[in-house]
Coordinates of C-alpha atoms (C1' of nucleotides) in Angstrom, one line a residue:
Chain K
M1 CA 79.4 112.5 97.6
Q2 CA 81.9 114.6 99.5
R3 CA 85.5 113.7 99.0
K4 CA 87.6 111.9 101.5
N5 CA 91.0 113.5 102.1
V6 CA 94.2 111.4 102.4
T7 CA 96.1 113.6 100.3
I8 CA 99.3 115.5 101.5
T9 CA 99.0 119.0 100.7
D10 CA 101.5 121.6 99.3
S11 CA 102.3 123.1 102.6
E12 CA 102.3 119.8 104.3
W13 CA 105.0 118.6 101.7
M14 CA 107.2 121.5 102.7
V15 CA 107.2 120.1 106.2
M16 CA 107.9 116.7 104.9
R17 CA 110.6 118.0 102.9
A18 CA 112.3 119.6 106.0
I19 CA 111.7 116.4 108.0
W20 CA 113.4 114.4 105.3
T21 CA 116.3 116.8 105.2
M22 CA 116.8 116.6 108.8
G23 CA 116.1 112.8 108.9
H24 CA 114.1 113.4 112.2
A25 CA 113.5 116.5 114.3
T26 CA 111.9 118.1 117.4
S27 CA 109.0 120.3 116.8
R28 CA 111.3 123.1 117.8
E29 CA 113.7 122.3 115.0
L30 CA 110.9 122.2 112.6
I31 CA 109.2 125.3 113.7
D32 CA 112.5 127.1 113.3
A33 CA 113.2 125.5 110.0
M34 CA 109.8 126.4 108.6
N35 CA 109.9 130.0 110.0
E36 CA 113.2 130.5 108.3
L37 CA 112.2 128.8 105.0
E38 CA 108.7 130.1 104.7
G39 CA 108.3 132.6 107.4
W40 CA 105.6 130.5 109.0
S41 CA 104.4 131.2 112.6
A42 CA 105.1 128.5 115.1
S43 CA 101.4 127.6 115.1
T44 CA 101.2 127.0 111.4
T45 CA 104.0 124.5 111.6
K46 CA 102.5 122.9 114.6
T47 CA 99.2 122.5 112.9
L48 CA 100.8 121.1 109.7
L49 CA 102.8 118.5 111.8
H50 CA 99.6 117.5 113.5
R51 CA 97.8 117.0 110.3
L52 CA 100.7 115.0 109.1
I53 CA 100.6 112.8 112.1
Q54 CA 97.0 112.3 111.7
K55 CA 97.6 111.3 108.0
Q56 CA 100.2 109.0 109.2
A57 CA 102.9 110.5 107.2
V58 CA 104.9 111.5 110.3
A59 CA 105.2 109.6 113.6
Q60 CA 105.9 110.9 117.2
H61 CA 108.9 109.1 118.8
G62 CA 110.3 109.2 122.3
G63 CA 108.2 108.8 125.4
S64 CA 108.9 112.1 127.1
R65 CA 108.2 115.7 126.4
P66 CA 110.4 117.0 123.8
F67 CA 109.2 114.3 121.3
T68 CA 111.0 113.6 117.9
Y69 CA 109.3 113.4 114.7
K70 CA 110.2 110.9 112.1
P71 CA 108.9 110.4 108.6
V72 CA 106.8 107.4 108.1
V73 CA 106.8 107.8 104.4
G74 CA 110.2 107.6 102.7
E75 CA 111.0 110.3 100.3
K76 CA 112.0 107.7 97.6
E77 CA 108.7 106.0 97.7
S78 CA 106.7 109.4 98.0
M79 CA 108.8 110.5 94.9
A80 CA 107.8 107.5 92.9
A81 CA 104.2 107.9 93.9
T82 CA 104.1 111.5 93.0
A83 CA 105.9 111.0 89.8
D84 CA 103.3 108.5 88.7
D85 CA 100.5 110.7 89.7
L86 CA 102.0 113.6 88.0
F87 CA 102.3 111.6 84.8
D88 CA 99.0 110.3 85.0
H89 CA 97.9 113.9 85.2
M90 CA 99.9 114.8 82.3
C91 CA 98.7 111.9 80.4
A92 CA 95.2 113.0 81.2
M93 CA 96.0 116.2 79.8
R94 CA 96.5 114.6 76.6
A95 CA 99.9 115.9 76.0
G96 CA 101.0 113.9 73.1
S97 CA 104.2 112.3 74.2
T98 CA 104.3 113.7 77.7
I99 CA 107.7 112.7 78.9
A100 CA 109.1 114.2 75.7
D101 CA 107.5 117.4 76.4
V102 CA 108.7 117.6 79.8
I103 CA 112.3 116.9 78.9
Q104 CA 112.0 119.5 76.0
S105 CA 110.9 122.2 78.3
R106 CA 113.4 121.4 81.1
E107 CA 117.0 122.6 81.3
L108 CA 119.4 119.7 81.8
S109 CA 123.0 119.5 82.4
R110 CA 125.4 117.3 80.3
A111 CA 125.6 114.9 83.2
D112 CA 121.7 114.7 83.6
I113 CA 121.5 113.9 79.9
A114 CA 124.2 111.2 80.0
N115 CA 122.4 109.7 83.0
L116 CA 119.0 109.6 81.2
Q117 CA 120.6 108.2 78.0
A118 CA 122.0 105.4 80.3
I119 CA 118.6 104.7 81.9
L120 CA 116.9 104.7 78.5
A121 CA 119.3 102.4 76.9
E122 CA 118.7 100.1 79.9
K123 CA 115.0 100.4 79.8
A124 CA 114.9 99.8 75.8
K125 CA 116.0 96.2 76.4
T126 CA 112.8 95.3 78.0
A127 CA 110.4 97.8 76.8
P128 CA 107.0 96.5 75.5
E129 CA 105.9 97.5 71.9
E130 CA 102.8 99.4 73.1
V131 CA 101.7 101.2 76.4
Q132 CA 98.3 102.0 77.4
C133 CA 97.2 105.5 78.6
N134 CA 93.7 106.0 79.8
C135 CA 92.7 109.1 77.7
L136 CA 89.3 110.6 76.9
P137 CA 87.5 108.2 74.7
G138 CA 88.0 109.2 71.1
D139 CA 91.3 110.8 71.9
Q140 CA 93.9 109.9 69.3
T141 CA 96.7 112.0 70.5
C142 CA 97.8 109.8 73.4
Chain Y
M1 CA 98.1 136.5 104.5
Q2 CA 95.6 134.5 102.7
R3 CA 96.6 133.0 99.3
K4 CA 95.7 134.6 95.9
N5 CA 94.2 131.9 93.6
V6 CA 94.8 131.8 89.9
T7 CA 95.2 128.0 89.9
I8 CA 93.2 125.7 87.8
T9 CA 92.1 122.8 90.0
D10 CA 91.9 119.1 89.3
S11 CA 88.1 119.1 88.3
E12 CA 88.6 122.2 86.2
W13 CA 91.3 120.6 84.3
M14 CA 88.9 117.7 83.6
V15 CA 86.7 120.3 82.0
M16 CA 89.5 121.9 80.0
R17 CA 90.5 118.5 78.8
A18 CA 87.0 117.9 77.5
I19 CA 86.9 121.4 75.7
W20 CA 90.3 120.7 74.1
T21 CA 89.3 117.4 72.9
M22 CA 86.2 119.0 71.4
G23 CA 87.9 122.0 70.2
H24 CA 85.1 124.1 71.3
A25 CA 81.6 123.3 72.7
T26 CA 78.4 124.4 73.9
S27 CA 77.4 124.0 77.6
R28 CA 75.1 121.3 76.6
E29 CA 77.9 119.3 75.0
L30 CA 80.1 119.9 78.0
I31 CA 77.5 119.0 80.4
D32 CA 76.8 115.7 78.5
A33 CA 80.5 114.9 78.2
M34 CA 81.3 115.5 81.8
N35 CA 78.2 113.5 82.9
E36 CA 79.3 110.7 80.7
L37 CA 82.9 110.8 81.7
E38 CA 82.5 111.6 85.5
G39 CA 78.9 111.3 86.3
W40 CA 78.8 114.9 87.1
S41 CA 75.4 116.7 87.5
A42 CA 74.6 119.5 85.1
S43 CA 75.1 122.2 87.8
T44 CA 78.6 120.9 88.6
T45 CA 79.7 121.4 85.0
K46 CA 78.1 124.7 84.8
T47 CA 79.9 125.9 88.0
L48 CA 83.2 124.6 86.8
L49 CA 82.8 126.3 83.3
H50 CA 82.0 129.5 85.1
R51 CA 84.9 129.5 87.3
L52 CA 87.2 128.6 84.3
I53 CA 85.7 131.8 82.4
Q54 CA 86.5 133.8 85.6
K55 CA 90.0 132.5 85.5
Q56 CA 90.1 133.3 81.9
A57 CA 91.0 129.9 80.9
V58 CA 87.9 129.6 78.7
A59 CA 86.0 132.2 76.8
Q60 CA 82.3 132.5 75.8
H61 CA 81.8 133.1 72.1
G62 CA 78.8 133.8 69.8
G63 CA 76.3 136.7 70.7
S64 CA 73.2 134.7 71.2
R65 CA 72.0 132.2 73.5
P66 CA 73.4 128.7 73.0
F67 CA 76.9 130.2 73.5
T68 CA 80.0 128.5 72.3
Y69 CA 82.9 127.9 74.8
K70 CA 86.6 127.9 73.6
P71 CA 89.7 127.4 75.4
V72 CA 91.7 130.6 75.9
V73 CA 94.8 128.5 77.0
G74 CA 96.2 126.1 74.5
E75 CA 96.9 122.6 75.8
K76 CA 100.4 122.7 74.7
E77 CA 101.3 125.8 76.7
S78 CA 99.4 124.5 79.8
M79 CA 101.2 121.3 79.4
A80 CA 104.5 123.0 79.4
A81 CA 103.6 125.2 82.4
T82 CA 102.3 122.2 84.2
A83 CA 105.4 120.1 83.5
D84 CA 107.6 122.8 84.8
D85 CA 105.6 123.2 88.0
L86 CA 105.6 119.5 88.5
F87 CA 109.3 119.2 88.1
D88 CA 109.9 122.2 90.3
H89 CA 107.7 120.3 92.9
M90 CA 109.7 117.0 92.4
C91 CA 112.9 119.0 92.6
A92 CA 111.5 120.6 95.9
M93 CA 110.9 117.1 97.1
R94 CA 114.7 116.6 96.8
A95 CA 114.5 113.7 94.5
G96 CA 118.1 113.1 93.4
S97 CA 117.8 113.1 89.6
T98 CA 114.2 113.7 89.4
I99 CA 113.6 113.0 85.8
A100 CA 115.5 109.9 85.9
D101 CA 113.3 108.6 88.7
V102 CA 110.4 109.4 86.8
I103 CA 111.5 107.6 83.8
Q104 CA 112.5 104.7 85.8
S105 CA 109.1 104.3 87.4
R106 CA 107.3 104.7 84.1
E107 CA 106.4 102.1 81.7
L108 CA 107.6 103.1 78.3
S109 CA 107.2 101.7 74.8
R110 CA 110.0 101.2 72.4
A111 CA 108.7 104.1 70.3
D112 CA 108.6 106.4 73.2
I113 CA 112.2 105.5 74.2
A114 CA 113.5 106.1 70.7
N115 CA 111.8 109.4 70.6
L116 CA 113.2 110.3 74.0
Q117 CA 116.7 109.3 72.9
A118 CA 116.4 111.6 69.8
I119 CA 115.4 114.4 71.9
L120 CA 118.2 113.9 74.4
A121 CA 120.8 113.6 71.7
E122 CA 119.5 117.0 70.3
K123 CA 119.5 118.6 73.8
A124 CA 123.0 117.3 74.5
K125 CA 124.4 119.6 71.9
T126 CA 123.5 122.6 73.8
A127 CA 123.3 121.6 77.3
P128 CA 125.1 123.5 79.9
E129 CA 127.5 122.0 82.2
E130 CA 125.5 122.7 85.4
V131 CA 122.0 123.5 86.2
Q132 CA 120.6 125.1 89.2
C133 CA 117.8 123.8 91.5
N134 CA 116.4 125.8 94.3
C135 CA 116.5 123.2 97.1
L136 CA 116.6 123.5 100.8
P137 CA 119.6 125.2 102.0
G138 CA 122.2 122.7 102.9
D139 CA 120.5 120.0 100.8
Q140 CA 123.3 118.1 98.9
T141 CA 121.3 115.6 97.1
C142 CA 119.8 117.9 94.5
Chain J
dG1 C1' 51.3 137.3 72.9
dT2 C1' 51.7 133.3 76.0
dT3 C1' 54.2 129.6 77.4
dA4 C1' 57.4 125.9 77.8
dA5 C1' 62.2 124.3 78.0
dG6 C1' 66.6 124.9 78.3
dA7 C1' 70.9 128.0 78.7
dG8 C1' 73.0 130.8 81.8
dG9 C1' 73.6 132.8 86.5
dC10 C1' 73.2 133.0 91.6
dT11 C1' 73.2 130.6 96.0
dA12 C1' 74.5 126.9 99.1
dC13 C1' 77.3 124.0 101.9
dA14 C1' 80.2 120.6 103.5
dA15 C1' 85.1 119.3 103.3
dA16 C1' 89.8 120.8 102.9
dC17 C1' 93.6 124.4 103.2
dG18 C1' 96.4 127.9 104.7
dT19 C1' 97.3 130.3 108.5
dA20 C1' 97.4 131.3 113.3
dA21 C1' 95.7 132.5 118.2
dA22 C1' 94.5 130.5 122.5
dC23 C1' 94.6 127.1 125.9
dT24 C1' 96.8 123.2 128.6
dT25 C1' 100.2 120.5 130.4
dA26 C1' 104.8 118.6 131.6
dG27 C1' 109.4 119.2 132.6
dA28 C1' 113.0 123.1 134.2
dA29 C1' 114.4 126.5 137.1
dT30 C1' 114.2 128.7 141.6
Chain C
dA1 C1' 106.4 123.3 146.1
dT2 C1' 105.7 127.1 143.0
dT3 C1' 106.4 129.2 138.9
dC4 C1' 108.0 129.8 134.3
dT5 C1' 108.3 128.2 129.8
dA6 C1' 108.4 125.4 125.9
dA7 C1' 105.8 121.5 123.9
dG8 C1' 101.7 119.8 122.6
dT9 C1' 96.5 120.3 121.8
dT10 C1' 92.1 122.8 120.6
dT11 C1' 89.8 126.0 118.4
dA12 C1' 89.2 129.5 114.7
dC13 C1' 88.5 131.7 110.6
dG14 C1' 88.5 133.1 105.9
dT15 C1' 89.2 130.8 101.3
dT16 C1' 89.2 127.5 97.9
dT17 C1' 87.3 123.1 96.1
dG18 C1' 83.9 119.7 94.9
dT19 C1' 79.3 119.1 94.2
dA20 C1' 74.9 120.7 93.3
dG21 C1' 70.0 123.0 93.7
dC22 C1' 67.2 126.8 92.3
dC23 C1' 65.9 131.0 90.0
dT24 C1' 65.6 133.7 85.8
dC25 C1' 65.9 135.0 81.2
dT26 C1' 65.8 133.8 76.0
dT27 C1' 64.3 131.5 72.3
dA28 C1' 61.4 128.5 70.0
dA29 C1' 56.8 126.8 69.6
dC30 C1' 52.1 127.5 69.7

DNA sequence: GTTAAGAGGCTACAAACGTAAACTTAGAAT
DNA sequence: ATTCTAAGTTTACGTTTGTAGCCTCTTAAC
């Protein structure tokens, strides 16, 4: 069974990122941005933009020729989805307490830490005793 | 310029995961495991195993025929590396305080939270005031 | 020594990706 | 109206990935 692709790839994310930063953009603006940021040729950006449209991550607006491109997917939602995927992945990788490892390995500023502590304190109020993680059968570390 | 691949792909991770769980394994064991877990054919597992050997993520041990395969990369280290990649990615996605978002979107048990709080408290002692994140130029949200 | 069965290795092939050239069309300038 | 040019569309091509078939040894059994 061949796979069915609906995933946004790395280079596509870069374009999304640019669009999000700009809010909306013409192809020219995007081409220039991507050329500046990644050194891509115009064609490359065009292709990626097209693929994003096909994947319905970006929409073409404005009836006449210099169209405007806007994100269909908000970055917040994408972020949440990605975060979840990533953690599933890490969980799948059987990393003991995954989030803990991540925090350990990450450089954080005082402000970040304070922020996190606040969030955790809040979360602690409603946290369940146990949480499931679909690991390998027989895996005890997760 | 074509890309230069040294990345371990998703399905390859699955094999790594199995090897890590078993500590070390023969191809037969891996084939059976992957068949059970993912329904893969023997060939698929063999191919992936081979690619992993080429990528030097797994090594062949034992001189005679039923070889033993062992991970070259420890899962802890892989975990750390992955976590960092992932966070770079999230950071690239301009998600305000990325880690916070992740924690927000994740279900955590009381034990997990306590654990995290301990880690954060520890980290707070040595945390720098500011931390860099290489975002898009002009990006103020990161 | 011959053979069978499984381990290991090569080959295959479609989909997806990264990257980009070539072609077409619709407004802008003359 | 004709031409130029930028915007948009098609096509291309080598690589990577997911998935798997088939061939070739090695080792164990007869």
